mmCIF file of C-alpha atoms and ligand atoms in Angstrom:
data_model
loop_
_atom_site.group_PDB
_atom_site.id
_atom_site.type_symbol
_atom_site.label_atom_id
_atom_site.label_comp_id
_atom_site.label_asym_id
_atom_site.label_seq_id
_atom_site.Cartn_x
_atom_site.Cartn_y
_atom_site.Cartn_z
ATOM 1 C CA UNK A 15 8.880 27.484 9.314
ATOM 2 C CA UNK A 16 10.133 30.260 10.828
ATOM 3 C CA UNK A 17 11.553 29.804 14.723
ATOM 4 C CA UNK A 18 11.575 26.362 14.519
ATOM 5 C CA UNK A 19 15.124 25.613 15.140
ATOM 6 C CA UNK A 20 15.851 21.870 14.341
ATOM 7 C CA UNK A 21 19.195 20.367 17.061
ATOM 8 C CA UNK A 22 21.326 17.447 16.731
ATOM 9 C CA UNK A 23 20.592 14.806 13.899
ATOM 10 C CA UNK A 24 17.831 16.030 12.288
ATOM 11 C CA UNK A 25 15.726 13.868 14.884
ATOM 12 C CA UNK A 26 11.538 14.542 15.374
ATOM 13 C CA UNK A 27 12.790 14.387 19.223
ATOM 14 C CA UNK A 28 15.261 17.122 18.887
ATOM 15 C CA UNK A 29 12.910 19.728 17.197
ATOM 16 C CA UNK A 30 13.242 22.628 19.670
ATOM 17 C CA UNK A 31 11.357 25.997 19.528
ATOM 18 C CA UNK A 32 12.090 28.937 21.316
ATOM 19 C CA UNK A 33 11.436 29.784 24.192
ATOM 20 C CA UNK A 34 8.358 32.495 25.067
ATOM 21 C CA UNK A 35 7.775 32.557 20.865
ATOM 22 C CA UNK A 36 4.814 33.505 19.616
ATOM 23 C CA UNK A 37 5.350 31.309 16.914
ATOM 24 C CA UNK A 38 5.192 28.319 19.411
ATOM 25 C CA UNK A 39 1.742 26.720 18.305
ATOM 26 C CA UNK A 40 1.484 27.357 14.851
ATOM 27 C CA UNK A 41 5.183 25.714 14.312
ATOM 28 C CA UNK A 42 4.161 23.091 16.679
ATOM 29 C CA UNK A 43 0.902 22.611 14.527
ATOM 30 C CA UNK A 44 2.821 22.585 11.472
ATOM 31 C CA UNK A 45 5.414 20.066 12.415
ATOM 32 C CA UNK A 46 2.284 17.642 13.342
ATOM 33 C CA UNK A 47 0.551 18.570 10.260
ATOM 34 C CA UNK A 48 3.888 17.634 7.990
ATOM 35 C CA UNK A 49 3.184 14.220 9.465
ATOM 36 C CA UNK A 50 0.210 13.953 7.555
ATOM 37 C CA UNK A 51 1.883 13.789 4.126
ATOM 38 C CA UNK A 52 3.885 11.974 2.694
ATOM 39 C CA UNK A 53 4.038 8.380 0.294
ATOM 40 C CA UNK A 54 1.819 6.492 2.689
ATOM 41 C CA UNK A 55 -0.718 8.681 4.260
ATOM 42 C CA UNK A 56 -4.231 8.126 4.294
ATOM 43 C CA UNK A 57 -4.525 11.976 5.416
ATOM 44 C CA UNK A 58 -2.696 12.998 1.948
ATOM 45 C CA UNK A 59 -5.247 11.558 -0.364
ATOM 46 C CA UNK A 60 -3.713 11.040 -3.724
ATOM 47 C CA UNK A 61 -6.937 8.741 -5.074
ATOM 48 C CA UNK A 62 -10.212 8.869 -5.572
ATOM 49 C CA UNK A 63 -11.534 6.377 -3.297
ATOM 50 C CA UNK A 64 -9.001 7.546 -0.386
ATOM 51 C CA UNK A 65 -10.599 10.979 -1.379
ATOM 52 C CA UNK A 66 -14.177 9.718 -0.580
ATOM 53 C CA UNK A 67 -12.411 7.709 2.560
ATOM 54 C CA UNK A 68 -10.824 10.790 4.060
ATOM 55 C CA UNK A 69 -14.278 12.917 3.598
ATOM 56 C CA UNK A 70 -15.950 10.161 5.495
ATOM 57 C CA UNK A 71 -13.449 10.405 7.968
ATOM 58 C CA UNK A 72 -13.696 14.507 8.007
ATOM 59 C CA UNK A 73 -17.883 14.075 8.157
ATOM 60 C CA UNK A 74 -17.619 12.049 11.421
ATOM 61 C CA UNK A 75 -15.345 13.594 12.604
ATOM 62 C CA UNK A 76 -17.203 16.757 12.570
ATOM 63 C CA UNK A 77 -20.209 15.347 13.093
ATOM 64 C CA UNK A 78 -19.320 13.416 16.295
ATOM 65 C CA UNK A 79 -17.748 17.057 17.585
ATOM 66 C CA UNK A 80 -20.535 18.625 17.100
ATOM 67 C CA UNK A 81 -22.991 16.018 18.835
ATOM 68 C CA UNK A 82 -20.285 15.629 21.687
ATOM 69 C CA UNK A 83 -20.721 19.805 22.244
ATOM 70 C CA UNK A 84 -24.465 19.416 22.107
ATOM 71 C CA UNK A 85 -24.469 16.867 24.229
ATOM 72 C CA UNK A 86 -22.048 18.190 26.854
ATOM 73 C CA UNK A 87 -24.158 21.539 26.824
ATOM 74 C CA UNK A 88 -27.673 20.253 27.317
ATOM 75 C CA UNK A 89 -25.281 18.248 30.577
ATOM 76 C CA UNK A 90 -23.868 21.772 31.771
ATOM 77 C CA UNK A 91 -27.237 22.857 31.061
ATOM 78 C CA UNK A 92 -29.449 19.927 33.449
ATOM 79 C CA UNK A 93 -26.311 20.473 36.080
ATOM 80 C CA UNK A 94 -26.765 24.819 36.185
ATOM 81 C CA UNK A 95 -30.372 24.967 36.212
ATOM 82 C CA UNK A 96 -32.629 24.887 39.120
ATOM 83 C CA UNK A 97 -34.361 21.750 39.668
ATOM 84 C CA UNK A 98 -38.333 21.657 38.591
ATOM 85 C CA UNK A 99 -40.786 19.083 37.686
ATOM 86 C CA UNK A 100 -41.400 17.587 34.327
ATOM 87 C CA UNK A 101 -44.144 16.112 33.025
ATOM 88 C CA UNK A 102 -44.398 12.811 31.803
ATOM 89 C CA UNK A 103 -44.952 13.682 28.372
ATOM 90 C CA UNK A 104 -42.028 15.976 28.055
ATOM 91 C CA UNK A 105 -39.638 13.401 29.388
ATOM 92 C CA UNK A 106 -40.878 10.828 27.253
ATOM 93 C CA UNK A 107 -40.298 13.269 24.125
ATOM 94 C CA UNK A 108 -36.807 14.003 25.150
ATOM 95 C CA UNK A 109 -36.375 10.062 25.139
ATOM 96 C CA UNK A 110 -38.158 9.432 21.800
ATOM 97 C CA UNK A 111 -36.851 12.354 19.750
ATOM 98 C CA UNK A 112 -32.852 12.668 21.378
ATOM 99 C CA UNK A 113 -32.180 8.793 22.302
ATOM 100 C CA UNK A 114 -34.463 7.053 19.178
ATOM 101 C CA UNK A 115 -35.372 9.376 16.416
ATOM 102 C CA UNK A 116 -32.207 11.517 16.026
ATOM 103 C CA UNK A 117 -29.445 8.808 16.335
ATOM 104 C CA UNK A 118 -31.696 6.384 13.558
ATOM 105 C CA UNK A 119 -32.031 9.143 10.768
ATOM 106 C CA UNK A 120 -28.202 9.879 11.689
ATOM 107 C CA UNK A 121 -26.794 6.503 11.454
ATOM 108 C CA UNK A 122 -29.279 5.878 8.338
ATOM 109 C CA UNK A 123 -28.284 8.692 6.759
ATOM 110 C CA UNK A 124 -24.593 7.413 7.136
ATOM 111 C CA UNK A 125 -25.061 4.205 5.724
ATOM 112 C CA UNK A 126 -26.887 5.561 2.800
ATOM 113 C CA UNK A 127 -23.514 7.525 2.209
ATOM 114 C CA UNK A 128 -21.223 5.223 2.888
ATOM 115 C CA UNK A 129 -22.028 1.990 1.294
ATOM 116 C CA UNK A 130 -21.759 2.968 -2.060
ATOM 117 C CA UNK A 131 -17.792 3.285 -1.267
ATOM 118 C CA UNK A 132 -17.201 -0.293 -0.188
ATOM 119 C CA UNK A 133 -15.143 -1.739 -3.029
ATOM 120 C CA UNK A 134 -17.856 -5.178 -3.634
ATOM 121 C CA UNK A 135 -20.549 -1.745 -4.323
ATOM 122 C CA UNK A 136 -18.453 -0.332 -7.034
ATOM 123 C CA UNK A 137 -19.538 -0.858 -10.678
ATOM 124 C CA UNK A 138 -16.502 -2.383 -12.613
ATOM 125 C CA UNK A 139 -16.014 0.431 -14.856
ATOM 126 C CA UNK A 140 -11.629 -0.580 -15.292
ATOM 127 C CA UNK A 141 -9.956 0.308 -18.122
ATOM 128 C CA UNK A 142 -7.104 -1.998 -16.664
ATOM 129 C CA UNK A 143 -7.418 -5.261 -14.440
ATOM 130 C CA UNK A 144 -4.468 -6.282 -12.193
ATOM 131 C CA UNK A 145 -4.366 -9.603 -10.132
ATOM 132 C CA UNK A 146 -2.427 -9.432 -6.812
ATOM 133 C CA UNK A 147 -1.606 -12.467 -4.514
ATOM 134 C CA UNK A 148 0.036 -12.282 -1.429
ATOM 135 C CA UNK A 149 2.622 -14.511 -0.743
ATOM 136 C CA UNK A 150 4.906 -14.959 2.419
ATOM 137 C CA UNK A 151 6.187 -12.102 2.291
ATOM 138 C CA UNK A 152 5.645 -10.809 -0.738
ATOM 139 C CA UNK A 153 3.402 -9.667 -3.939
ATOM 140 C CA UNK A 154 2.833 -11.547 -7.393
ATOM 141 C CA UNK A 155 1.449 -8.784 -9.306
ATOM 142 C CA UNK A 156 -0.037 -9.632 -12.943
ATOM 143 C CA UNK A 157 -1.466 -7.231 -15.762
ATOM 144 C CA UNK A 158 -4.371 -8.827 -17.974
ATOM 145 C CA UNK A 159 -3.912 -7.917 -21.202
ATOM 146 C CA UNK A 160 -6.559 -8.558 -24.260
ATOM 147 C CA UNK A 161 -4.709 -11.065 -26.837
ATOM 148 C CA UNK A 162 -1.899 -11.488 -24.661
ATOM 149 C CA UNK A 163 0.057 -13.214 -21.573
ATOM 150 C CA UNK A 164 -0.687 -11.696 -18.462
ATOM 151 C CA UNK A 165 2.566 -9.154 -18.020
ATOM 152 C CA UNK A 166 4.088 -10.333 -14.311
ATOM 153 C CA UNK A 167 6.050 -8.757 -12.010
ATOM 154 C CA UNK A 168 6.481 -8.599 -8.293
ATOM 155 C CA UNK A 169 6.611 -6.057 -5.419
ATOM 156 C CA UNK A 170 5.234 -3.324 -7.550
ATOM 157 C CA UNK A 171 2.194 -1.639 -8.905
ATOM 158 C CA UNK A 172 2.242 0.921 -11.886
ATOM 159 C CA UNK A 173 -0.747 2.695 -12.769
ATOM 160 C CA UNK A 174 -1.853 5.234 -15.367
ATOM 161 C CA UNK A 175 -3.476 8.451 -13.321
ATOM 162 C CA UNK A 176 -7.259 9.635 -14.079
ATOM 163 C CA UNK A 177 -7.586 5.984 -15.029
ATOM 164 C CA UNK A 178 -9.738 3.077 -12.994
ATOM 165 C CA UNK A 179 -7.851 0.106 -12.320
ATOM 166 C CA UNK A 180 -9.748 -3.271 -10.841
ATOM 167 C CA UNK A 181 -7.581 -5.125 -8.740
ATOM 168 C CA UNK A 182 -8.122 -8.709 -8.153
ATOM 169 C CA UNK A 183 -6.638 -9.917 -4.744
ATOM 170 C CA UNK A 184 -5.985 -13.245 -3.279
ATOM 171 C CA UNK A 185 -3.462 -15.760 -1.592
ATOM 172 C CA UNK A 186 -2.284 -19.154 -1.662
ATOM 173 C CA UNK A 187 -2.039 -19.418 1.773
ATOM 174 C CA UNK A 188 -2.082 -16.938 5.088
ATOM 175 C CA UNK A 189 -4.643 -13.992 5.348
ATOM 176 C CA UNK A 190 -2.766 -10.495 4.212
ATOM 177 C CA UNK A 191 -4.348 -7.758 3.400
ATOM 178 C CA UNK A 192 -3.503 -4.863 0.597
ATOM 179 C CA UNK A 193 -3.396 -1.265 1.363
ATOM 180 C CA UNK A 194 -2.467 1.731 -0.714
ATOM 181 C CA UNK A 195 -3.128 4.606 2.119
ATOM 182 C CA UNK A 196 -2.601 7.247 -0.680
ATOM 183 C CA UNK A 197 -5.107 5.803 -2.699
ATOM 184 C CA UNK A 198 -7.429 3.850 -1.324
ATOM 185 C CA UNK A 199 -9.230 1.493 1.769
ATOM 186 C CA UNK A 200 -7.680 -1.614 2.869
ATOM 187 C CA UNK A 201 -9.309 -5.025 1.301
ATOM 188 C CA UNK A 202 -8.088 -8.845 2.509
ATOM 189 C CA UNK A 203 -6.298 -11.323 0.547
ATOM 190 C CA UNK A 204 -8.035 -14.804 1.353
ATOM 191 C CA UNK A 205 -6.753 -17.889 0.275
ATOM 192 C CA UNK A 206 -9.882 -19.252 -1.726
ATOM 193 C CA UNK A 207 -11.379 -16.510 -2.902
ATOM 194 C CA UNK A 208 -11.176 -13.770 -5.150
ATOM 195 C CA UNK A 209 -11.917 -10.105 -3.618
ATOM 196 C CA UNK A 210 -11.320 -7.284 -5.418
ATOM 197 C CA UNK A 211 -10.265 -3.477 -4.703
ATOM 198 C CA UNK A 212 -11.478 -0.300 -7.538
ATOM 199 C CA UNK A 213 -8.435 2.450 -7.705
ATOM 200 C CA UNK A 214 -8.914 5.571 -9.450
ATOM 201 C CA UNK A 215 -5.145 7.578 -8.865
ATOM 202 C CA UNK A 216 -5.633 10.702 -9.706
ATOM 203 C CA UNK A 217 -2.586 12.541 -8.569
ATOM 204 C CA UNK A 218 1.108 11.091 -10.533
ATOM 205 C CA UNK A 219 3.526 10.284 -7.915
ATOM 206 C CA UNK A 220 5.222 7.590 -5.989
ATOM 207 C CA UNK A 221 3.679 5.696 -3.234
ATOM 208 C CA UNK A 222 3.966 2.909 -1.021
ATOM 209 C CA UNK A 223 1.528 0.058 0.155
ATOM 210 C CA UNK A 224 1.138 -2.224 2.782
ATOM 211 C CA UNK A 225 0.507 -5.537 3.751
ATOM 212 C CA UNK A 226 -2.214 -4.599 6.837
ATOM 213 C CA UNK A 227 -2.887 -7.908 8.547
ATOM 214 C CA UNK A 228 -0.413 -10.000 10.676
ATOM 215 C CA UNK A 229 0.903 -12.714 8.298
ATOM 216 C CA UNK A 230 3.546 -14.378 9.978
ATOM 217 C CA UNK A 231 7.355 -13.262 10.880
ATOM 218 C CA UNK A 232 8.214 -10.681 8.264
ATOM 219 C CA UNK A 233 4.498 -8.903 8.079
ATOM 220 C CA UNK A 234 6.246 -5.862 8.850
ATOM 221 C CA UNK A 235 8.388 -5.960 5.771
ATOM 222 C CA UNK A 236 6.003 -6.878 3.076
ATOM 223 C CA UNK A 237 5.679 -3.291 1.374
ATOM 224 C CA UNK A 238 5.682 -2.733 -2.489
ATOM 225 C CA UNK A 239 6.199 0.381 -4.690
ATOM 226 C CA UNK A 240 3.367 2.220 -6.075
ATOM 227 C CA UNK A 241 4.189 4.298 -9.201
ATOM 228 C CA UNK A 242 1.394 6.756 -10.657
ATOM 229 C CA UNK A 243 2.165 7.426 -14.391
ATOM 230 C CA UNK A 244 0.900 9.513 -17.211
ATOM 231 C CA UNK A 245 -0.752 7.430 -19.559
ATOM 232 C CA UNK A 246 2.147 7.451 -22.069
ATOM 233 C CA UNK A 247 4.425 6.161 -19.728
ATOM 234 C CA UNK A 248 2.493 3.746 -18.210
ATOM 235 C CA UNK A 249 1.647 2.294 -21.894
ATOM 236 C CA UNK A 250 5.740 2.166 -22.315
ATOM 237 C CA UNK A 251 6.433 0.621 -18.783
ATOM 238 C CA UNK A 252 3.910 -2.541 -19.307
ATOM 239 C CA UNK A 253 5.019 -3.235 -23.536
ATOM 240 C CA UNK A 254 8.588 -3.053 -21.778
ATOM 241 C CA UNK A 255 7.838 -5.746 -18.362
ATOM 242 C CA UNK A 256 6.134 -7.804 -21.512
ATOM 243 C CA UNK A 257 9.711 -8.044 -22.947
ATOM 244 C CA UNK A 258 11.808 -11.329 -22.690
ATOM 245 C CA UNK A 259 14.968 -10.413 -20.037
ATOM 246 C CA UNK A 260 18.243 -8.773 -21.662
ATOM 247 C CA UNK A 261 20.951 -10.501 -22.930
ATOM 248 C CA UNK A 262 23.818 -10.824 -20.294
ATOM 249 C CA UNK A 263 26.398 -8.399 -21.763
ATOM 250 C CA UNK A 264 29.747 -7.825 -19.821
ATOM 251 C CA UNK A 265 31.372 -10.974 -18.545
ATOM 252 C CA UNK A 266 30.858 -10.580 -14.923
ATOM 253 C CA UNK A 267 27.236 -11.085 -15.888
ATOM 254 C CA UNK A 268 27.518 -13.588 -18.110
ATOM 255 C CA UNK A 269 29.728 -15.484 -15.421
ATOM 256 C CA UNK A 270 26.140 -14.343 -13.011
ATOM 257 C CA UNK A 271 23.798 -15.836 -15.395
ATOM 258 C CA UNK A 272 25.873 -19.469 -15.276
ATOM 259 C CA UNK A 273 25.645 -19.475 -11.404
ATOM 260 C CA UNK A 274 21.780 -18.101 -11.674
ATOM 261 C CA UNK A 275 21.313 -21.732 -13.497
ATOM 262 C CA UNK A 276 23.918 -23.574 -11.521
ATOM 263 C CA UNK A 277 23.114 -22.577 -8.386
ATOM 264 C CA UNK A 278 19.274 -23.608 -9.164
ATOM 265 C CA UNK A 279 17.904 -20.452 -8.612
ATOM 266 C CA UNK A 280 15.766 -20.849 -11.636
ATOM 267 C CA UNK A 281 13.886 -23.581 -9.802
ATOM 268 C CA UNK A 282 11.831 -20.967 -8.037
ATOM 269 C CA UNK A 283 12.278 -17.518 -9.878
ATOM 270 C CA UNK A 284 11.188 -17.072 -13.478
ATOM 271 C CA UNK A 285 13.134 -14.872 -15.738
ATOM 272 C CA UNK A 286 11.392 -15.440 -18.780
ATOM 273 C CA UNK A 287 13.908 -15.680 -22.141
ATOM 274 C CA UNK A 288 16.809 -16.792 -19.571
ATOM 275 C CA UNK A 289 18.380 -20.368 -21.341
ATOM 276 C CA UNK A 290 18.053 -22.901 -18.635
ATOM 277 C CA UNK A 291 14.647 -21.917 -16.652
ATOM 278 C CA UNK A 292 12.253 -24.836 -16.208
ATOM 279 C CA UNK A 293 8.951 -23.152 -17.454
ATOM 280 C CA UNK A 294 6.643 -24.997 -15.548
ATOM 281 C CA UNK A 295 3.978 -22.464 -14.751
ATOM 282 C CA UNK A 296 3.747 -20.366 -11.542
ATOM 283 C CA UNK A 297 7.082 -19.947 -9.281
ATOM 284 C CA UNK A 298 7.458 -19.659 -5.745
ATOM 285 C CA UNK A 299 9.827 -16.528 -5.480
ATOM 286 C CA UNK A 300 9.104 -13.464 -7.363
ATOM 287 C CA UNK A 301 9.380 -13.409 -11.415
ATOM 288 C CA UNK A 302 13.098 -11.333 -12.067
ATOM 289 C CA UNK A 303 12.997 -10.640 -15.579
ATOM 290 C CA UNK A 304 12.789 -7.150 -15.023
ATOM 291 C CA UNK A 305 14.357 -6.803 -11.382
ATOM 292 C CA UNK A 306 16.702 -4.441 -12.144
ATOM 293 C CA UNK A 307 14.270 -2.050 -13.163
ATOM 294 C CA UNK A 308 12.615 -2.251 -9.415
ATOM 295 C CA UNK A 309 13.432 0.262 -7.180
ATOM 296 C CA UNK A 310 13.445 -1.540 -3.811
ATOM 297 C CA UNK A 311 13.963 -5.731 -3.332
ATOM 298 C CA UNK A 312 12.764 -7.866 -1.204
ATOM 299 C CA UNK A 313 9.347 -5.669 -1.295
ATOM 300 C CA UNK A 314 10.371 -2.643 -0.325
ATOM 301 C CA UNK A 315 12.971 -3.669 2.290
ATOM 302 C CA UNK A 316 15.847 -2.671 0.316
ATOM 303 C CA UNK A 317 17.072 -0.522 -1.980
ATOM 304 C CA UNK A 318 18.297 -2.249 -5.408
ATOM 305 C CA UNK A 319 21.617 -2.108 -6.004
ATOM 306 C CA UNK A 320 24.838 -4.754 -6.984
ATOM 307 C CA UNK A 321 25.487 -4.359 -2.864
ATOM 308 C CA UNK A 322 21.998 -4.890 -1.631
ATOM 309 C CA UNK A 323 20.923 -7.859 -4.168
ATOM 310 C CA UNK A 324 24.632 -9.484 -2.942
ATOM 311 C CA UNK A 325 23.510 -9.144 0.852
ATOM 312 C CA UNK A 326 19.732 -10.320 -0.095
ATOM 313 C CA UNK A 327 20.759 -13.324 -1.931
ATOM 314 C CA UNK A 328 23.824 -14.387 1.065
ATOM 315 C CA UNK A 329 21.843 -13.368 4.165
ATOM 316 C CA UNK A 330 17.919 -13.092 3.263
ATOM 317 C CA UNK A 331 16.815 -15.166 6.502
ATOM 318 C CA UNK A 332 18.767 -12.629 8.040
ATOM 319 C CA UNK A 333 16.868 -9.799 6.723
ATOM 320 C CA UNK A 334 13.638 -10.970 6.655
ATOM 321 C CA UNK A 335 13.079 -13.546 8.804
ATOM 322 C CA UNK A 336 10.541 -16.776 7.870
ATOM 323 C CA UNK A 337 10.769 -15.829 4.059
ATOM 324 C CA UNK A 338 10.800 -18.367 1.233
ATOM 325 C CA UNK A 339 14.430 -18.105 0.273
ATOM 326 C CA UNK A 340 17.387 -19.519 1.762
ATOM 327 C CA UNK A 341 19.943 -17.646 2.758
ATOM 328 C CA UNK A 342 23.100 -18.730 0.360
ATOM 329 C CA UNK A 343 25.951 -18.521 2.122
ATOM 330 C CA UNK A 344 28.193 -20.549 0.307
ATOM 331 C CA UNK A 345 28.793 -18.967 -2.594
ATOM 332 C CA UNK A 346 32.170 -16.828 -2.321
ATOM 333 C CA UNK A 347 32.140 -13.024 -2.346
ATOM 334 C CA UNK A 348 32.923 -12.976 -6.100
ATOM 335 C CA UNK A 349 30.186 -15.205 -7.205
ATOM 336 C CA UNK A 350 27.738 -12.959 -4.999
ATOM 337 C CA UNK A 351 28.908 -10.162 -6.724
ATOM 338 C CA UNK A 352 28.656 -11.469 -10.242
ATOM 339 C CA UNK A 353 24.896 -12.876 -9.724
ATOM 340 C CA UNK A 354 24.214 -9.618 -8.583
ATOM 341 C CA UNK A 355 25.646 -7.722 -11.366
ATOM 342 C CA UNK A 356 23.298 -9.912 -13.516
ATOM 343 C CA UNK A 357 20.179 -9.557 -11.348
ATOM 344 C CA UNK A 358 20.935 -5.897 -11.637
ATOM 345 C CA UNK A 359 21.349 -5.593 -15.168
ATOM 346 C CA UNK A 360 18.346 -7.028 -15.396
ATOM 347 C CA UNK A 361 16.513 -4.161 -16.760
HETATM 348 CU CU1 CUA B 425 1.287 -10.046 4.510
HETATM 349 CU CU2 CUA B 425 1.087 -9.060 6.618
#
């Protein structure tokens, strides 16, 4: 990027190129370009289906250029010419053949290449099958597993590249609506029914999704972590999130895990193994056996650390206003700080 000469903080506003460079438009073009990449970019496909998605995209794009400079030259055409006569049957060619024939076998043609990449078309050829709800505002994520409990977790999605993954979406309440740009369309979560979204990664790498339909206060702050494996190491990650939680082992989380139970958290989080957790089926907040393993909280808000998880559990109305959880203020600094170092160690 040479000539590009970047001022101040770092800032998009602050890029500055020199003056009378030659270099002007191509560094301009590439600075716009670098926008396209990126964890959440629908430009960047990293997926199969966003693949198919952004050739779509590229096809009418194209396509609609192409018509639009037809279109405006036959215009320049009628306006440069000298004026004659037509005949009646020439006129009522133009009409059948421009305005009737050619926008039917285009739009047809379209269809017929497009449908087949709506998610409801796909054939359910998953080697894996993931159920997603959408909760308020946040995602209870669940891994079927043949013989076994489904493996829960919350506010991230792991999967296993080159492999097809069926994901089962729904909600318990409000309308959200799941979106992976990197690797695929967007599909709603409706309370009442099941739909159900095909993803076929194919590139490994970190991503981020969305929640893409107003939901209430915090819509903009629903996100979640998307992590694209090797198969090894997606194989390790779900036989680990199976696991019961760790032991507490220093006492500053051991004195964490007595105010997790004291303070009643565990009437609305599970962390399954944890001595003093009602088990009575499906929580309200997020399943933590494995939080500390997450790389953001509060999906994809924060980063996790002891500081952030301190802040979260004091001041979460705060941060992300009309969630579930109440902010706990009361709890002195030093009991934030030990429930955190638990939640943390919580690997
Ligand atoms: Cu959930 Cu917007």
């Amino acid at each position: 990027m040479a000539g590009v000469g970047i001022a101040g903080d770092g800032n998009a506003a602050d890029v500055r190129l020199p003056t009378g460079s030659r270099l002007r438009v191509p560094a301009a073009l590439a600075i716009l370009l670098a926008g396209c990449a990126g964890p959440q970019s629908a430009l960047d496909p990293a997926g199969r289906e966003a693949r198919e998605v952004f050739d779509l995209f590229v096809l009418m794009t194209v396509g609609a250029g192409l018509i639009w400079l037809v279109v405006m030259g036959l215009l320049i055409y009628a306006l440069v010419r000298p004026a004659r006569e037509h005949s009646e049957r020439t006129a009522s060619r133009l009409v059948w053949i421009g305005g009737i024939a050619f926008p039917v076998v285009v739009l047809t043609a379209l269809l017929a290449y497009a449908l087949p990449m709506m998610p409801a078309m796909r054939a359910a050829d998953a080697d894996l099958q993931i159920r997603v709800s959408g909760e308020q505002f946040w995602w209870r994520v669940a891994y079927e597993r043949a013989g076994g409990d489904p493996v829960v977790t919350a506010n991230e999605v792991w999967l296993p590249v080159g492999r097809s993954a069926e994901v089962l979406l729904d909600s318990p309440d409000v309308v959200h609506s799941f979106w992976i740009p990197s690797l695929a369309g967007k599909v709603d979560m409706i309370p009442g029914r099941t739909n159900r979204i095909m993803l076929r990664p194919e590139r490994i790498g970190r991503y981020r999704g969305v929640c893409a339909e107003l939901c209430g206060d915090s819509h903009a702050y629903m996100a979640f972590d998307v992590r694209v494996v090797d198969e090894e190491s997606f194989a390790r990650w779900l036989n680990w999130q199976a696991q019961p939680a760790v032991e507490p082992a220093t006492l500053e989380e051991q004195r964490g895990a007595r105010l997790f139970h004291d303070t009643g958290c565990g009437a609305c989080h599970d962390i399954r193994g944890a001595s003093g957790i009602a088990a009575s089926g499906e929580k309200l907040g997020p399943d933590l056996t494995h939080v500390g393993s997450r790389a953001t909280i509060a999906a994809g808000l924060l980063p996790n650390n002891q500081g952030t998880l301190a802040g979260w559990i004091a001041a979460s109305q705060d941060l992300k206003p009309g969630n579930r959880m109440p902010s706990v203020a009361v709890l002195p600094g030093e009991d934030l700080r030990a429930l955190a170092a638990y939640l943390k160690a919580l690997r």
